[in-house]
Tab-separated table of C-alpha atoms and ligand atoms in Angstrom:
chain	number	residue	atom	x	y	z
A	13	MET	CA	67.824	-13.125	-2.893
A	14	ARG	CA	65.980	-12.338	0.254
A	15	GLN	CA	67.583	-8.895	0.214
A	16	ARG	CA	66.222	-8.138	-3.240
A	17	VAL	CA	62.705	-9.536	-2.700
A	18	LEU	CA	62.129	-7.897	0.647
A	19	PRO	CA	62.108	-4.244	-0.492
A	20	ALA	CA	59.835	-5.183	-3.404
A	21	LEU	CA	57.542	-7.056	-1.050
A	22	ILE	CA	57.488	-4.163	1.349
A	23	SER	CA	56.623	-1.685	-1.388
A	24	VAL	CA	53.830	-3.970	-2.653
A	25	LEU	CA	52.522	-4.221	0.890
A	26	LEU	CA	52.740	-0.462	1.354
A	27	LEU	CA	50.967	0.121	-1.950
A	28	GLY	CA	48.304	-2.371	-0.885
A	29	MET	CA	47.869	-0.620	2.435
A	30	ALA	CA	47.654	2.748	0.692
A	31	LEU	CA	44.994	1.402	-1.695
A	32	ALA	CA	43.122	-0.235	1.148
A	33	SER	CA	43.125	2.943	3.180
A	34	ALA	CA	42.054	4.935	0.109
A	35	GLN	CA	39.186	2.479	-0.340
A	36	GLN	CA	38.335	2.767	3.332
A	37	ARG	CA	38.434	6.543	3.007
A	38	ASP	CA	36.116	6.386	-0.015
A	39	ALA	CA	33.801	4.087	1.928
A	40	ARG	CA	33.782	6.487	4.867
A	41	ASP	CA	33.190	9.425	2.526
A	42	MET	CA	30.209	7.634	1.053
A	43	LEU	CA	28.719	7.064	4.504
A	44	THR	CA	29.101	10.782	5.219
A	45	ARG	CA	27.476	11.654	1.919
A	46	ILE	CA	24.567	9.261	2.604
A	47	ARG	CA	24.015	11.028	5.888
A	48	MET	CA	24.156	14.535	4.368
A	49	GLU	CA	21.742	13.600	1.566
A	50	GLY	CA	19.384	11.882	4.007
A	51	LEU	CA	19.380	14.754	6.488
A	52	GLN	CA	19.538	17.803	4.218
A	53	ARG	CA	17.544	16.752	1.160
A	54	SER	CA	15.248	14.139	2.696
A	55	GLY	CA	12.226	13.002	0.748
A	56	ALA	CA	11.080	10.698	3.565
A	57	LEU	CA	8.300	12.802	5.055
A	58	ALA	CA	6.755	13.541	1.661
A	59	LEU	CA	6.731	9.811	0.834
A	60	TYR	CA	5.163	9.052	4.220
A	61	ARG	CA	2.454	11.680	3.761
A	62	THR	CA	1.505	10.286	0.359
A	63	LEU	CA	1.314	6.704	1.629
A	64	THR	CA	-0.630	7.474	4.800
A	65	ASP	CA	-2.678	10.637	4.148
A	66	GLU	CA	-3.356	10.405	0.432
A	67	ILE	CA	-3.472	6.673	-0.322
A	68	GLY	CA	-4.241	5.442	3.202
A	69	ALA	CA	-5.051	1.803	3.965
A	70	ARG	CA	-3.590	-0.593	1.380
A	71	LEU	CA	-5.272	-3.971	1.739
A	72	THR	CA	-3.788	-6.619	-0.555
A	73	GLY	CA	-6.014	-7.018	-3.607
A	74	SER	CA	-7.676	-3.627	-3.136
A	75	PRO	CA	-7.482	-0.715	-5.593
A	76	ALA	CA	-5.619	1.273	-2.913
A	77	HIS	CA	-2.832	-1.292	-2.789
A	78	MET	CA	-2.475	-1.120	-6.567
A	79	GLN	CA	-2.427	2.664	-6.394
A	80	ALA	CA	0.401	2.508	-3.857
A	81	ALA	CA	2.348	-0.084	-5.868
A	82	ARG	CA	2.074	1.945	-9.092
A	83	TRP	CA	2.985	5.120	-7.232
A	84	ALA	CA	6.148	3.394	-5.939
A	85	VAL	CA	7.077	2.223	-9.456
A	86	ASP	CA	6.668	5.832	-10.636
A	87	ARG	CA	8.951	7.111	-7.863
A	88	PHE	CA	11.614	4.511	-8.720
A	89	ARG	CA	11.374	5.544	-12.370
A	90	GLU	CA	11.605	9.223	-11.433
A	91	TRP	CA	14.787	8.462	-9.440
A	92	SER	CA	16.243	6.527	-12.410
A	93	LEU	CA	16.505	3.200	-10.648
A	94	ALA	CA	17.022	0.338	-13.092
A	95	ASN	CA	14.088	-1.810	-14.194
A	96	PRO	CA	11.270	-0.617	-11.927
A	97	HIS	CA	8.367	-3.023	-12.340
A	98	LEU	CA	5.539	-5.001	-10.755
A	99	GLU	CA	5.951	-8.756	-10.264
A	100	PRO	CA	2.716	-10.738	-10.027
A	101	PHE	CA	1.864	-13.641	-7.770
A	102	GLU	CA	-1.459	-15.394	-7.422
A	103	PHE	CA	-3.515	-13.990	-4.562
A	104	GLY	CA	-7.254	-14.376	-5.085
A	105	ARG	CA	-10.019	-11.856	-5.088
A	106	GLY	CA	-9.674	-8.341	-3.790
A	107	TRP	CA	-12.000	-6.472	-1.450
A	108	GLN	CA	-12.766	-2.899	-0.472
A	109	LEU	CA	-14.759	-1.283	2.313
A	110	GLU	CA	-17.197	1.286	0.898
A	111	ARG	CA	-19.459	2.127	3.816
A	112	VAL	CA	-19.896	1.045	7.404
A	113	SER	CA	-22.107	2.592	10.020
A	114	ALA	CA	-23.382	1.140	13.264
A	115	GLU	CA	-25.533	2.934	15.822
A	116	MET	CA	-27.465	2.062	18.949
A	117	THR	CA	-30.916	3.663	18.769
A	118	GLU	CA	-32.523	2.164	21.902
A	119	PRO	CA	-32.422	2.563	24.946
A	120	ARG	CA	-30.659	5.763	23.797
A	121	TYR	CA	-28.700	6.981	20.811
A	122	MET	CA	-24.994	6.049	20.649
A	123	PRO	CA	-22.865	5.922	17.491
A	124	LEU	CA	-20.605	2.858	17.550
A	125	ILE	CA	-16.933	2.693	16.612
A	126	ALA	CA	-17.174	-0.240	14.234
A	127	TYR	CA	-15.342	-1.749	11.243
A	128	ALA	CA	-16.033	-4.708	8.986
A	129	ASP	CA	-13.797	-7.736	8.823
A	130	ALA	CA	-11.931	-7.640	5.514
A	131	TRP	CA	-13.633	-9.804	2.864
A	132	SER	CA	-16.966	-9.585	4.695
A	133	PRO	CA	-19.970	-9.393	2.355
A	134	SER	CA	-22.341	-6.400	2.540
A	135	THR	CA	-25.503	-6.258	4.603
A	136	ALA	CA	-28.754	-6.126	2.622
A	137	GLY	CA	-28.932	-2.338	2.892
A	138	ALA	CA	-29.476	-0.773	6.311
A	139	VAL	CA	-30.540	-3.339	8.911
A	140	THR	CA	-32.534	-2.169	11.924
A	141	GLY	CA	-33.952	-4.056	14.865
A	142	ARG	CA	-33.435	-5.571	18.284
A	143	ALA	CA	-29.985	-7.020	18.920
A	144	VAL	CA	-29.961	-10.738	19.768
A	145	TYR	CA	-27.244	-11.795	22.192
A	146	VAL	CA	-25.840	-15.327	21.786
A	147	GLY	CA	-22.375	-14.878	23.359
A	148	ASP	CA	-23.227	-17.137	26.309
A	149	LYS	CA	-25.343	-19.675	24.366
A	150	THR	CA	-24.409	-23.222	23.403
A	151	ALA	CA	-24.722	-24.483	19.816
A	152	ALA	CA	-27.971	-26.278	20.706
A	153	GLN	CA	-29.413	-23.139	22.269
A	154	ILE	CA	-28.465	-21.095	19.207
A	155	GLN	CA	-30.166	-23.656	16.931
A	156	ALA	CA	-33.262	-23.429	19.067
A	157	MET	CA	-33.268	-19.641	18.577
A	158	ALA	CA	-33.422	-19.912	14.764
A	159	GLY	CA	-36.739	-18.045	14.476
A	160	GLN	CA	-35.398	-15.145	16.506
A	161	LEU	CA	-32.133	-15.022	14.522
A	162	ARG	CA	-33.601	-14.721	11.023
A	163	GLY	CA	-32.712	-11.254	9.681
A	164	ALA	CA	-31.313	-10.275	13.095
A	165	ILE	CA	-28.363	-8.210	14.270
A	166	VAL	CA	-26.499	-10.711	16.442
A	167	LEU	CA	-24.082	-10.042	19.302
A	168	THR	CA	-21.934	-13.135	18.952
A	169	HIS	CA	-19.391	-12.910	21.761
A	170	LEU	CA	-19.169	-12.580	25.534
A	171	PRO	CA	-18.525	-9.104	26.917
A	172	GLN	CA	-14.823	-8.387	26.528
A	173	ALA	CA	-13.212	-8.990	29.916
A	174	GLU	CA	-9.540	-9.046	28.985
A	175	PHE	CA	-7.961	-6.306	26.893
A	176	VAL	CA	-4.673	-6.072	24.994
A	177	ALA	CA	-2.328	-4.421	27.453
A	178	GLY	CA	1.257	-3.477	26.794
A	179	ASP	CA	3.851	-4.103	24.115
A	180	ARG	CA	6.412	-6.832	23.670
A	181	PRO	CA	9.864	-5.904	25.063
A	182	GLN	CA	12.153	-4.014	22.712
A	183	PRO	CA	15.691	-5.409	22.994
A	184	GLY	CA	17.629	-2.617	21.308
A	185	LEU	CA	18.276	-0.463	24.352
A	186	ASP	CA	19.142	-2.931	27.102
A	187	GLU	CA	19.514	-6.639	27.782
A	188	ARG	CA	15.805	-7.320	27.916
A	189	PRO	CA	14.666	-10.682	26.557
A	190	VAL	CA	13.855	-10.922	22.853
A	191	ALA	CA	10.320	-12.011	22.017
A	192	THR	CA	10.403	-14.065	18.826
A	193	GLY	CA	7.169	-14.016	16.844
A	194	ASN	CA	4.091	-11.883	17.383
A	195	PRO	CA	3.019	-11.616	21.031
A	196	ALA	CA	-0.076	-13.492	22.222
A	197	LEU	CA	-2.838	-10.889	22.517
A	198	ALA	CA	-6.210	-10.947	24.233
A	199	GLN	CA	-8.992	-12.246	21.978
A	200	ALA	CA	-12.768	-11.923	21.791
A	201	ARG	CA	-14.395	-14.985	23.414
A	202	SER	CA	-17.586	-16.863	22.633
A	203	THR	CA	-19.144	-20.022	24.067
A	204	VAL	CA	-19.291	-21.665	20.627
A	205	PRO	CA	-16.059	-21.510	18.562
A	206	ALA	CA	-16.263	-18.633	16.064
A	207	THR	CA	-16.263	-20.696	12.840
A	208	GLU	CA	-19.056	-22.976	14.072
A	209	LEU	CA	-20.958	-19.995	15.431
A	210	MET	CA	-20.855	-18.196	12.072
A	211	MET	CA	-22.104	-21.379	10.322
A	212	LEU	CA	-25.029	-21.583	12.758
A	213	LEU	CA	-25.883	-17.924	12.134
A	214	LYS	CA	-25.723	-18.469	8.396
A	215	GLN	CA	-28.093	-21.443	8.653
A	216	ALA	CA	-30.467	-19.285	10.710
A	217	GLY	CA	-30.271	-16.452	8.168
A	218	ALA	CA	-28.877	-13.790	10.522
A	219	ALA	CA	-28.424	-10.329	8.950
A	220	VAL	CA	-25.118	-9.325	10.514
A	221	ALA	CA	-22.778	-10.441	13.317
A	222	LEU	CA	-21.186	-8.027	15.802
A	223	ARG	CA	-18.291	-8.895	18.120
A	224	PRO	CA	-16.023	-6.880	20.440
A	225	SER	CA	-12.533	-5.587	19.748
A	226	PRO	CA	-10.076	-6.779	22.412
A	227	TYR	CA	-8.245	-3.427	22.339
A	228	ARG	CA	-8.862	-0.686	24.886
A	229	ASP	CA	-10.317	2.805	24.801
A	230	GLY	CA	-12.176	2.664	21.520
A	231	THR	CA	-9.363	1.026	19.581
A	232	VAL	CA	-10.731	-1.515	17.117
A	233	GLY	CA	-8.460	-4.337	15.972
A	234	VAL	CA	-9.606	-5.864	12.673
A	235	THR	CA	-8.078	-8.212	10.129
A	236	GLY	CA	-10.049	-10.629	7.949
A	237	ASN	CA	-9.976	-13.860	5.981
A	238	ARG	CA	-9.726	-13.721	2.183
A	239	ALA	CA	-11.410	-17.127	1.992
A	240	THR	CA	-14.661	-15.648	3.384
A	241	LEU	CA	-17.589	-16.730	1.194
A	242	SER	CA	-19.747	-14.105	-0.541
A	243	ASP	CA	-22.831	-15.517	1.187
A	244	ALA	CA	-21.318	-15.580	4.683
A	245	VAL	CA	-23.004	-13.551	7.423
A	246	PRO	CA	-21.551	-10.010	7.243
A	247	SER	CA	-19.254	-9.437	10.241
A	248	ILE	CA	-18.390	-6.267	12.089
A	249	VAL	CA	-16.074	-5.550	15.031
A	250	VAL	CA	-17.230	-2.953	17.589
A	251	SER	CA	-14.998	-1.175	20.120
A	252	GLY	CA	-14.778	-3.413	23.186
A	253	GLU	CA	-16.263	-1.020	25.728
A	254	GLN	CA	-19.242	-0.175	23.509
A	255	TYR	CA	-19.872	-3.820	22.654
A	256	ASN	CA	-19.900	-4.555	26.387
A	257	ILE	CA	-22.693	-2.027	26.923
A	258	LEU	CA	-24.782	-3.672	24.194
A	259	ALA	CA	-24.069	-7.205	25.427
A	260	ARG	CA	-24.694	-6.474	29.111
A	261	LEU	CA	-28.031	-4.804	28.385
A	262	ALA	CA	-29.157	-7.478	25.934
A	263	ALA	CA	-28.056	-10.306	28.259
A	264	GLN	CA	-30.348	-8.807	30.936
A	265	GLY	CA	-33.216	-8.854	28.466
A	266	ARG	CA	-33.267	-5.061	28.129
A	267	PRO	CA	-34.302	-3.953	24.624
A	268	VAL	CA	-31.273	-2.847	22.578
A	269	SER	CA	-32.052	-1.605	19.073
A	270	LEU	CA	-29.392	-1.067	16.457
A	271	ARG	CA	-29.047	0.279	12.948
A	272	VAL	CA	-26.221	-1.312	10.937
A	273	GLU	CA	-25.202	-0.794	7.336
A	274	LEU	CA	-22.227	-2.347	5.608
A	275	ARG	CA	-21.305	-2.011	1.954
A	276	THR	CA	-18.239	-3.778	0.568
A	277	ARG	CA	-17.032	-4.696	-2.893
A	278	TYR	CA	-15.131	-7.675	-4.260
A	279	PHE	CA	-12.667	-7.487	-7.163
A	280	GLU	CA	-12.503	-10.646	-9.240
A	281	GLU	CA	-10.973	-9.586	-12.585
A	282	ASP	CA	-7.318	-9.778	-11.594
A	283	ARG	CA	-6.575	-12.554	-9.127
A	284	ASN	CA	-2.901	-11.576	-8.896
A	285	SER	CA	-1.290	-9.219	-6.471
A	286	TYR	CA	2.049	-7.550	-7.128
A	287	ASN	CA	5.432	-6.909	-5.530
A	288	VAL	CA	7.288	-3.751	-6.589
A	289	ILE	CA	10.910	-4.312	-7.648
A	290	ALA	CA	13.711	-1.968	-8.818
A	291	GLU	CA	17.484	-1.818	-8.474
A	292	ILE	CA	20.840	-0.075	-8.707
A	293	PRO	CA	23.028	-2.402	-10.789
A	294	GLY	CA	26.330	-3.570	-9.335
A	295	GLN	CA	29.576	-2.467	-11.050
A	296	ASP	CA	32.172	-5.032	-9.977
A	297	PRO	CA	32.365	-7.737	-12.702
A	298	ALA	CA	33.072	-10.378	-10.040
A	299	LEU	CA	30.268	-9.319	-7.689
A	300	ARG	CA	27.553	-7.559	-9.677
A	301	ASP	CA	25.438	-10.702	-10.022
A	302	GLN	CA	25.167	-10.764	-6.236
A	303	VAL	CA	22.144	-8.964	-4.837
A	304	VAL	CA	21.766	-6.971	-1.654
A	305	LEU	CA	17.991	-6.844	-1.240
A	306	VAL	CA	16.212	-4.282	0.946
A	307	GLY	CA	12.487	-4.490	1.484
A	308	ALA	CA	9.314	-3.792	3.407
A	309	HIS	CA	5.655	-4.680	2.920
A	310	ILE	CA	3.535	-1.955	1.373
A	311	ASP	CA	0.205	-3.724	1.981
A	312	SER	CA	-1.693	-3.030	5.215
A	313	TRP	CA	-4.979	-3.857	6.903
A	314	HIS	CA	-7.954	-1.717	5.988
A	315	THR	CA	-9.148	0.394	8.924
A	316	ALA	CA	-6.531	3.160	9.255
A	317	SER	CA	-3.468	4.477	7.403
A	318	GLY	CA	-1.145	1.473	7.723
A	319	ALA	CA	1.377	3.942	9.142
A	320	THR	CA	3.446	1.847	11.556
A	321	ASP	CA	2.457	-1.354	9.744
A	322	ASN	CA	4.158	-0.606	7.492
A	323	ALA	CA	4.390	2.754	5.715
A	324	ASP	CA	7.365	3.689	7.915
A	325	GLY	CA	9.277	0.620	6.711
A	326	VAL	CA	8.372	1.321	3.089
A	327	VAL	CA	9.573	4.903	3.416
A	328	ALA	CA	12.875	3.744	4.964
A	329	VAL	CA	13.727	1.474	2.032
A	330	MET	CA	12.359	3.784	-0.692
A	331	GLU	CA	14.214	6.794	0.670
A	332	ALA	CA	17.367	4.669	1.101
A	333	MET	CA	17.250	3.906	-2.627
A	334	ARG	CA	16.594	7.556	-3.481
A	335	ILE	CA	19.603	8.625	-1.391
A	336	LEU	CA	21.934	6.091	-3.012
A	337	ARG	CA	20.773	6.983	-6.518
A	338	ALA	CA	20.979	10.732	-5.847
A	339	LEU	CA	24.618	10.235	-4.833
A	340	GLY	CA	25.346	8.355	-8.038
A	341	ALA	CA	26.285	5.300	-5.993
A	342	GLN	CA	28.232	2.685	-7.962
A	343	PRO	CA	27.968	-0.362	-5.700
A	344	ARG	CA	30.054	-3.482	-6.307
A	345	ARG	CA	27.023	-5.722	-5.768
A	346	THR	CA	23.535	-4.934	-7.104
A	347	ILE	CA	21.269	-3.194	-4.595
A	348	ARG	CA	17.638	-4.167	-5.174
A	349	VAL	CA	14.478	-2.959	-3.466
A	350	ALA	CA	11.297	-4.985	-2.971
A	351	LEU	CA	7.975	-3.651	-1.678
A	352	TRP	CA	6.045	-6.773	-0.792
A	353	SER	CA	2.325	-7.337	-1.072
A	354	GLY	CA	0.294	-9.942	0.817
A	355	GLU	CA	2.420	-9.779	3.971
A	356	GLU	CA	-0.677	-9.527	6.140
A	357	GLN	CA	-2.199	-12.656	4.600
A	358	GLY	CA	0.873	-14.813	5.316
A	359	LEU	CA	4.062	-13.220	3.895
A	360	LEU	CA	2.689	-14.109	0.452
A	361	GLY	CA	4.647	-11.642	-1.689
A	362	ALA	CA	8.010	-12.463	-0.139
A	363	ARG	CA	7.221	-16.196	-0.270
A	364	ALA	CA	6.376	-15.911	-3.958
A	365	TYR	CA	9.552	-13.938	-4.662
A	366	VAL	CA	11.747	-16.528	-2.938
A	367	ALA	CA	9.990	-19.317	-4.856
A	368	GLN	CA	10.273	-17.447	-8.171
A	369	HIS	CA	13.872	-16.231	-7.847
A	370	PHE	CA	15.750	-18.480	-5.436
A	371	ASP	CA	14.605	-21.926	-6.526
A	372	THR	CA	18.060	-23.351	-7.372
A	373	PRO	CA	21.344	-23.481	-5.402
A	374	ALA	CA	22.999	-21.247	-8.039
A	375	ALA	CA	20.236	-18.657	-7.707
A	376	ARG	CA	20.389	-18.814	-3.919
A	377	ASP	CA	24.142	-18.144	-4.063
A	378	GLN	CA	23.380	-14.782	-5.670
A	379	LEU	CA	21.494	-13.348	-2.706
A	380	ALA	CA	24.134	-11.581	-0.628
A	381	VAL	CA	21.697	-10.565	2.103
A	382	TYR	CA	18.066	-9.501	2.632
A	383	LEU	CA	17.360	-6.542	4.952
A	384	ASN	CA	13.713	-6.078	6.004
A	385	ASP	CA	12.054	-3.138	7.767
A	386	ASP	CA	8.763	-4.016	9.442
A	387	PRO	CA	7.496	-4.386	13.012
A	388	GLY	CA	7.637	-1.386	15.317
A	389	SER	CA	8.074	2.328	14.806
A	390	GLY	CA	10.503	5.086	15.748
A	391	LYS	CA	14.232	4.978	15.085
A	392	THR	CA	16.021	1.908	13.777
A	393	LEU	CA	18.315	0.558	16.491
A	394	GLY	CA	19.947	-2.509	14.937
A	395	PHE	CA	19.026	-5.948	13.592
A	396	TYR	CA	17.672	-9.231	14.926
A	397	MET	CA	20.408	-11.663	13.798
A	398	GLU	CA	18.364	-14.903	13.616
A	399	GLU	CA	21.015	-16.852	15.587
A	400	ASN	CA	23.600	-16.249	12.821
A	401	ARG	CA	26.709	-15.459	14.888
A	402	ALA	CA	29.099	-15.051	11.959
A	403	ALA	CA	26.708	-12.578	10.328
A	404	LYS	CA	26.385	-10.694	13.604
A	405	THR	CA	30.146	-10.041	13.677
A	406	ILE	CA	29.846	-8.355	10.269
A	407	PHE	CA	26.640	-6.510	11.136
A	408	ASP	CA	28.229	-5.236	14.381
A	409	ARG	CA	30.987	-3.665	12.265
A	410	TRP	CA	28.419	-2.115	9.880
A	411	LEU	CA	26.439	-0.736	12.824
A	412	GLU	CA	29.389	1.258	14.254
A	413	PRO	CA	29.112	4.262	11.887
A	414	LEU	CA	25.415	4.605	12.822
A	415	LYS	CA	25.847	4.727	16.603
A	416	ASP	CA	25.836	8.537	16.798
A	417	LEU	CA	22.541	8.492	14.833
A	418	GLY	CA	20.808	6.420	17.501
A	419	ALA	CA	21.738	2.875	16.458
A	420	THR	CA	22.439	0.789	19.565
A	421	ARG	CA	23.036	-2.924	19.033
A	422	ASN	CA	22.253	-6.036	17.056
A	423	VAL	CA	20.787	-8.942	18.995
A	424	ILE	CA	21.572	-12.568	18.208
A	425	GLU	CA	17.939	-13.703	18.494
A	426	GLY	CA	15.401	-13.666	15.668
A	427	ILE	CA	12.070	-11.856	15.508
A	428	GLY	CA	9.986	-14.051	13.172
A	429	ALA	CA	6.571	-13.265	11.655
A	430	THR	CA	7.562	-10.958	8.820
A	431	ASP	CA	9.007	-10.958	5.298
A	432	HIS	CA	12.561	-12.105	6.081
A	433	VAL	CA	11.141	-15.454	7.250
A	434	PRO	CA	10.648	-17.028	3.782
A	435	PHE	CA	14.294	-16.167	3.043
A	436	ASN	CA	15.443	-17.858	6.255
A	437	GLN	CA	13.283	-20.879	5.465
A	438	ALA	CA	15.141	-21.217	2.143
A	439	GLY	CA	18.477	-21.063	3.982
A	440	LEU	CA	19.090	-17.463	2.900
A	441	PRO	CA	20.414	-14.711	5.177
A	442	GLY	CA	17.472	-12.393	5.881
A	443	PHE	CA	17.221	-10.057	8.853
A	444	ASN	CA	14.733	-7.573	10.260
A	445	VAL	CA	15.487	-4.254	11.939
A	446	ILE	CA	14.945	-3.570	15.643
A	447	LYS	CA	12.529	-0.698	16.196
A	448	ASP	CA	10.525	0.606	19.158
A	449	PHE	CA	7.286	-1.079	20.173
A	450	ASP	CA	5.910	2.212	21.407
A	451	ALA	CA	2.226	1.208	21.641
A	452	TYR	CA	2.705	-0.880	18.473
A	453	ASP	CA	1.186	-4.045	19.936
A	454	GLU	CA	-1.152	-2.296	22.345
A	455	ARG	CA	-2.546	0.342	20.027
A	456	THR	CA	-1.551	0.579	16.350
A	457	ARG	CA	-0.804	-2.806	14.790
A	458	HIS	CA	-3.852	-4.017	12.791
A	459	THR	CA	-6.133	-1.402	14.342
A	460	ASN	CA	-8.115	1.692	13.430
A	461	ALA	CA	-5.427	3.701	15.279
A	462	ASP	CA	-2.511	2.983	12.916
A	463	HIS	CA	-2.047	6.602	11.914
A	464	PRO	CA	1.103	8.537	10.991
A	465	GLU	CA	1.686	10.474	14.235
A	466	ARG	CA	3.783	7.584	15.576
A	467	MET	CA	6.714	8.589	13.342
A	468	SER	CA	8.504	11.928	13.411
A	469	ASP	CA	10.346	13.442	10.469
A	470	ASP	CA	13.658	12.778	12.291
A	471	GLU	CA	12.784	9.112	12.829
A	472	LEU	CA	11.846	8.659	9.174
A	473	LYS	CA	15.130	10.250	8.086
A	474	GLN	CA	17.163	8.161	10.516
A	475	SER	CA	15.498	4.924	9.408
A	476	ALA	CA	16.257	5.677	5.754
A	477	ILE	CA	19.879	6.664	6.420
A	478	PHE	CA	20.237	3.501	8.490
A	479	MET	CA	18.960	1.311	5.643
A	480	ALA	CA	21.036	3.122	2.983
A	481	THR	CA	24.170	2.779	5.140
A	482	PHE	CA	23.628	-0.944	5.647
A	483	ALA	CA	22.765	-1.577	2.002
A	484	TRP	CA	25.854	0.319	0.861
A	485	GLN	CA	28.223	-1.519	3.211
A	486	ALA	CA	26.657	-4.877	2.281
A	487	ALA	CA	27.130	-4.044	-1.390
A	488	MET	CA	30.788	-3.012	-0.958
A	489	ASP	CA	32.211	-5.364	1.675
A	490	ASP	CA	34.832	-7.970	0.755
A	491	GLU	CA	33.095	-10.389	3.086
A	492	THR	CA	29.848	-12.113	2.223
A	493	ILE	CA	27.237	-12.924	4.831
A	494	PRO	CA	27.504	-16.584	5.853
A	495	ARG	CA	24.513	-18.723	4.831
A	496	MET	CA	21.874	-19.657	7.303
A	497	VAL	CA	21.198	-23.271	8.082
A	498	ALA	CA	17.784	-24.001	6.566
A	499	LYS	CA	15.151	-24.127	9.295
B	28	ZN	ZN1	0.956	-6.458	10.146
């Protein structure tokens, strides 16, 4: 009996090995084809130019964000992805910067590099007059100055002594420590805490508040609070070095006259914002309900082009989808793309998506993996593995075919502070790429210097090929990524 079964067994095994190697060959072929499409017919640079040069800053709730989201839906439709659409979540009112100008007119003329906090109200036209410095005053002293503060341009903070210097370490190239979460950066400082200070200025009827940017060399870092009231004191951030000139002169009692005009607009009609979703449906009857999700946030802050934060990530995942669709990819699992909104206000789009789509154990079982492309710029080097050792073994295997394109290593630590976090919090496997922090923390992130020169055409292509290669392998692999333990 053994003699008759053995040859049959051997031939079944041989057939299996032949099939397996044919499958492996097909898989390898596909990786080669992804690379050829991504290098020779890349659409990455054109996508990047549209997002950064033509649309520019894409603040959540602003018309520019909607323009970008609709543009992305149109691209997905043009590439024949399945079901391209916008998915709403409640956000609140939108805001747009329409005009800001700030100038010193006495003791000499000096135009100021200045931007409004997002959601700041407008000034009442152009405001001119002597600057009043309160950076070193106590709350009681500020209250006593009420007469002087009515209708005034107020310098609210101390001269900026400490500036943002340097980037967090980037762990993709060597064994440097991994910094989880955003790095602690220098901040503007005032004697009275900022919220209390702004209330005191409002009570006094101040016209506009100016404070310094903690970034160097004319770089202005600005975000904003969407809960800002329409009758708050308008608030503007001035480059640190220029603010220091104003504050030092005013603190010495030297006359400093300014002219400041800020015009902003709120949008109340639609209190939703929108994620952009599209997909390539899976083909394997046993696996097609499983989803490999790739994503990046398309919203940005409002003072520059949102280039490193996060047009480069958006381009990587959009172009990855274009590549796969252009090759007629027939993945076993569904490959879905998400362009999140509201990341900058607290990962709101990704949080809403997880709440809307992964609210039951059965639904959560369908997410194979989430791959996010956000902090940093330059080439993609690997992934932060969020302490998921079993997943790292699989990701290390998927990284191998990308090593000659500049991929280096996955690190076991997490990164935090971007759109994979809501997935992790729901116990789902979500990971973010490792990219360079080449002046990202020091210069571009959330500043008026976030412009497209930080990414080259080659880096955009590489990042897209990287994401397409990972998405494809995740959609085809026999193994599934082990679940995270809910944090
Ligand atoms: Zn950001």
